[in-house]
Coordinates of C-alpha atoms in Angstrom, one line a residue:
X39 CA 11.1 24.5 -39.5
X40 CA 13.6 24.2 -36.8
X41 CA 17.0 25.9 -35.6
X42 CA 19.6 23.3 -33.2
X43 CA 21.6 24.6 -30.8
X44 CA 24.5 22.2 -28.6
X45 CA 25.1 23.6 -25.3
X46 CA 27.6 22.0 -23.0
X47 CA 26.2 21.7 -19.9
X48 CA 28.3 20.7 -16.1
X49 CA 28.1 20.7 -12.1
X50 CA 29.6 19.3 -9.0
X51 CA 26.1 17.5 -8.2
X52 CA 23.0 16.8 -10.0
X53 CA 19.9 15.3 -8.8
X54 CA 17.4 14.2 -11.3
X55 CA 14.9 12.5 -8.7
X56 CA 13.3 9.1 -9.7
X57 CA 9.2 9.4 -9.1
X58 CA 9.3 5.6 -8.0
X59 CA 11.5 6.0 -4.8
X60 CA 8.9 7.9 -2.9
X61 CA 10.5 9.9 -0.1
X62 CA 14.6 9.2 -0.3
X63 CA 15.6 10.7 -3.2
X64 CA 17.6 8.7 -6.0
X65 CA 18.9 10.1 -9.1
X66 CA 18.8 9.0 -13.1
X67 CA 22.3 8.1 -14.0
X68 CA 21.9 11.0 -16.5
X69 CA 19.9 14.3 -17.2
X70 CA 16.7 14.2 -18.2
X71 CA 15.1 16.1 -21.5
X72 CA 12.9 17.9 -18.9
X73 CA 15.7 18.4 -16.9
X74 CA 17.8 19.8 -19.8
X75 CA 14.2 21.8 -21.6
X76 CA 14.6 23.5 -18.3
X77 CA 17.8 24.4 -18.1
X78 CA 17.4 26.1 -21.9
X79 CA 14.5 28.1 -20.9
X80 CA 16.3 29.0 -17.8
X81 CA 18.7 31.1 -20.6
X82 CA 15.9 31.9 -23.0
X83 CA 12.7 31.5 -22.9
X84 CA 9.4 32.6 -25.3
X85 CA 6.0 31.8 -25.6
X86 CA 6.1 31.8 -29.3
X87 CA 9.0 28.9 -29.2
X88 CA 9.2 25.2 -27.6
X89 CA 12.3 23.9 -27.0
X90 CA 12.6 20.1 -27.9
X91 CA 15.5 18.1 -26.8
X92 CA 17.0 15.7 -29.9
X93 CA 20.1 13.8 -28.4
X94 CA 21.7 13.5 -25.0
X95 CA 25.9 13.2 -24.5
X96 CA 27.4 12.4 -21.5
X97 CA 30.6 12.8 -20.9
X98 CA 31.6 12.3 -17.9
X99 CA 31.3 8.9 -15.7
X100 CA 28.5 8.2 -13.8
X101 CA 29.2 8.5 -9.9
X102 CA 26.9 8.4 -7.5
X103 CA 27.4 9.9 -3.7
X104 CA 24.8 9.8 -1.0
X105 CA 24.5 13.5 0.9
X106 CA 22.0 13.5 4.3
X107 CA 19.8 16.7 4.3
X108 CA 18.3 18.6 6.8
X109 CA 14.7 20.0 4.7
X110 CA 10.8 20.5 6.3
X111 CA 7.9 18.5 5.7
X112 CA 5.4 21.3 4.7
X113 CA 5.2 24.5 2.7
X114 CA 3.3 28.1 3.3
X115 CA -0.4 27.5 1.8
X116 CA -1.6 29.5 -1.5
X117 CA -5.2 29.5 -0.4
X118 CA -6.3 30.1 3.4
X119 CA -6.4 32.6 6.0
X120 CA -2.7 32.0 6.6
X121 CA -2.1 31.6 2.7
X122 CA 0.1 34.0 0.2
X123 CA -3.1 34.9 -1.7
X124 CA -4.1 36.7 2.1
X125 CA -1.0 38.1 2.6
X126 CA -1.4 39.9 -0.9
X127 CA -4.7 41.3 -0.5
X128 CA -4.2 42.4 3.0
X129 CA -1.0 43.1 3.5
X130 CA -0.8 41.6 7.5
X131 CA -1.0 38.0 7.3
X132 CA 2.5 36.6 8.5
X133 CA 3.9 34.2 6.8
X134 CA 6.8 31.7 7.9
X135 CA 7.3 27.9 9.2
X136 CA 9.1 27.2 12.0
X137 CA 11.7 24.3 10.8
X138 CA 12.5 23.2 14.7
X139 CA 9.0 21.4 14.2
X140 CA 8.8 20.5 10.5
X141 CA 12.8 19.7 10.0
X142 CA 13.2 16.0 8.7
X143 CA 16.5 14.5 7.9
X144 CA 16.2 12.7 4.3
X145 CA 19.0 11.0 2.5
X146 CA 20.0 11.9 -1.0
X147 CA 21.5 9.7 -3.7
X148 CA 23.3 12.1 -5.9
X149 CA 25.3 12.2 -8.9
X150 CA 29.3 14.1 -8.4
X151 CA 31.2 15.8 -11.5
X152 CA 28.4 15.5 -13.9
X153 CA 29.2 16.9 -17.6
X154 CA 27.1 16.6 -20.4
X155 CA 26.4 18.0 -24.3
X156 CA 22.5 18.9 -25.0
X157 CA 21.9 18.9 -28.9
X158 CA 18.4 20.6 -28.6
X159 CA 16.1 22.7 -31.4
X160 CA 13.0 24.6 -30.8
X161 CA 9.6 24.7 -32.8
X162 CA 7.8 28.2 -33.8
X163 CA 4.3 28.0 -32.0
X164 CA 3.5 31.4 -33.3
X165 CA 5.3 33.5 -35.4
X166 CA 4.5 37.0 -34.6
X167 CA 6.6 39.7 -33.5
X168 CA 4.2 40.8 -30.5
X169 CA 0.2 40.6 -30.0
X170 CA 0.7 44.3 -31.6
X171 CA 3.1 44.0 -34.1
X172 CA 3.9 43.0 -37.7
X173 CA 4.0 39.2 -38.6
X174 CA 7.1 37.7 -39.3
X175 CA 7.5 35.1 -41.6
X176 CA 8.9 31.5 -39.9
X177 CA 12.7 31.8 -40.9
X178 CA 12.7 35.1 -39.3
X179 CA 11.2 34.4 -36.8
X180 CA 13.5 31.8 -36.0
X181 CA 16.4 33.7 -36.5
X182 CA 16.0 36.1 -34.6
X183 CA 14.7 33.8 -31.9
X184 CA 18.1 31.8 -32.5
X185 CA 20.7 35.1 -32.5
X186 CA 18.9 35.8 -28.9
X187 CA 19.8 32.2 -27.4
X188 CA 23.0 32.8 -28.9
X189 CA 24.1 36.4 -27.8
X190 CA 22.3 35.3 -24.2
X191 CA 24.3 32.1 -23.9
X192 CA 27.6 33.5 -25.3
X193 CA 27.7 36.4 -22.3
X194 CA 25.8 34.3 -19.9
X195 CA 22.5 35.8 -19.3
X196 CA 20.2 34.2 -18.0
X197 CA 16.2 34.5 -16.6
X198 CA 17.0 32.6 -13.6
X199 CA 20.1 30.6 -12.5
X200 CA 19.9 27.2 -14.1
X201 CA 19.8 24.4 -12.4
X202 CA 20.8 20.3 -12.7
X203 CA 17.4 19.1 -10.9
X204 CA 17.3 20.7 -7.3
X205 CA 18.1 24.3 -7.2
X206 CA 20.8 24.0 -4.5
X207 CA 22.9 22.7 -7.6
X208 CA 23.6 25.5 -9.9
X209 CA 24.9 24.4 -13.2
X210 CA 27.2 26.0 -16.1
X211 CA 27.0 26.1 -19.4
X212 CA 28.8 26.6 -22.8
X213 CA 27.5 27.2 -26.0
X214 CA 28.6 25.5 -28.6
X215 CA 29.9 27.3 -32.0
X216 CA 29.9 25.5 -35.3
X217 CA 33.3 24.3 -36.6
X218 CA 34.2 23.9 -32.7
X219 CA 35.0 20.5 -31.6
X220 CA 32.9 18.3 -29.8
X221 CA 33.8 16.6 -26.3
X222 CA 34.2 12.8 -26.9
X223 CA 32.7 10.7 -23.7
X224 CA 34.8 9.0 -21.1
X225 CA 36.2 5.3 -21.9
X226 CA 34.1 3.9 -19.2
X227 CA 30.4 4.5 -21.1
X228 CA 31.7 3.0 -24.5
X229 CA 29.1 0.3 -25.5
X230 CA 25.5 -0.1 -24.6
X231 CA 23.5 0.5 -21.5
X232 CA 19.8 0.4 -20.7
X233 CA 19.4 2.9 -18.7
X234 CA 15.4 1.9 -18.1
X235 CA 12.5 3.7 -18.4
X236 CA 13.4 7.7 -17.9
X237 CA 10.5 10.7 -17.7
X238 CA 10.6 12.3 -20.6
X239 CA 8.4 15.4 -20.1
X240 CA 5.2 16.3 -18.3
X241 CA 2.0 17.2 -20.1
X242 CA -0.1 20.1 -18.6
X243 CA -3.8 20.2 -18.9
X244 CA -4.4 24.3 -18.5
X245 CA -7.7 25.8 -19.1
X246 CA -7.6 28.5 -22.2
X247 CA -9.7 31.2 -20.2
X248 CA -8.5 31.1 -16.3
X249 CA -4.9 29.6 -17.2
X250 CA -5.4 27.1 -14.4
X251 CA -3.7 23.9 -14.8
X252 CA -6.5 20.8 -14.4
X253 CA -4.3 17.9 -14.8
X254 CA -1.1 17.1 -15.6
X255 CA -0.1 13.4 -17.2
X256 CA 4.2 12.0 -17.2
X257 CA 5.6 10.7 -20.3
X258 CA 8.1 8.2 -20.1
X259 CA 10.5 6.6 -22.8
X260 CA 12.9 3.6 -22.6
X261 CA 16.2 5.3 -22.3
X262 CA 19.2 3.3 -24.1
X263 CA 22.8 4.9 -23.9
X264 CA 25.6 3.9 -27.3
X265 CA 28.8 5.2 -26.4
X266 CA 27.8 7.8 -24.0
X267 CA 25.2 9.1 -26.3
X268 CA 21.2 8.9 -25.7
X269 CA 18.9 9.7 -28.6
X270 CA 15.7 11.5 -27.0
X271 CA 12.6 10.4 -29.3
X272 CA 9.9 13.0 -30.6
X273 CA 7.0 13.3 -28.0
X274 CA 3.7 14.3 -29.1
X275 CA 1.1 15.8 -26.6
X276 CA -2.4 15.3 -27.1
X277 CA -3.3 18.6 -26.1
X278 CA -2.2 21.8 -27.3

């Protein structure tokens, strides 16, 4: 069984990269499901639950603006003598990069004034309370999993501060009540538009024991927008 939410979702930029552009960074014209899984689990997030993302409404035009960044063209090491993991078993290794000889200048292509609706459920992977605790049956473990989003998203809680693709662009968000009208798109996205192929989600390969990730694999889907409105379709990972 499955409980929907719709969250209304907005931001002054958004930057959903495209893998194939390499190292300038280009946007989707919209969100992606990733994109918006991510900004749900940013607000609540279980192990016992998996958000899936049903339909996509943008309301707002799609403008573009290109943005020149100054980033670095390396990151501190995990593993090493100079890693993290060194640093916290010992205590003394220094960590830092100096950006006067890693800074790069990279140009951004970036959506402006994005707005959008996320119509979104999530699935019960495991229905009990806690590793200690009594089972629950599904519905109530699903409401009570729902009245959490709910109170969370209501008062704005949140894990971490969601984001629309890079974390420099914070996003805000809305829920939705029932009875409460819905948004209708901008005149401009009336009709069809293929919108091309879009990543859908990523697939991890993690090993049961050492919870080390071996492989991960992209799913994509043929994106096609009706009136400012993109139905997401059901994505099935062969590993679970």
């Amino acid at each position: 069984m499955s409980y929907g939410i719709v969250l209304e979702i907005s931001g002054d930029y958004a930057l959903f990269s495209r893998p194939e552009m390499k190292v300038e960074r280009v946007s989707y014209d919209v969100i992606t499901p990733s994109a918006a899984r991510g900004i749900l689990e940013a607000i609540y997030w279980k192990p016992q639950i998996r958000w899936v993302i049903d339909r996509i409404h943008v309301l707002n035009p799609v403008r573009f603006t290109n943005v020149r960044r100054n980033e670095i063209d390396t990151k501190i090491p995990i593993k090493g003598a100079g890693g993290v993991n060194a640093a916290m078993s010992s205590g003394k290794a220094e960590l830092g990069i100096s950006v006067e000889q890693h800074r790069q200048q990279r140009a951004s292509l970036l959506l402006r004034d994005v707005r959008y609706l996320i119509e979104a459920h999530f699935d019960i992977l495991d229905s009990a309370l806690d590793k200690d605790g009594p089972k629950l049956s599904e519905n109530d473990a699903a409401g009570k999993h729902l009245d959490m989003f709910n109170r969370r998203a209501r008062s704005g809680q949140v894990f971490h501060q969601p984001y629309l693709g890079c974390r420099e662009f914070p996003a805000q968000f809305r829920l939705i009540e029932n009875g409460e009208t819905k948004s209708e798109p901008h005149e401009s996205l009336r009709g069809d538009r293929d919108l091309g192929f879009m990543l859908h989600d990523i697939e991890f390969d993690q090993d049961r024991v050492t919870k080390k990730v071996r492989s991960t694999t992209p799913h994509f889907f043929r994106a096609q927008m009706k009136d400012g409105v993109i139905d997401i379709p059901p994505l099935t990972f062969t590993r679970t």
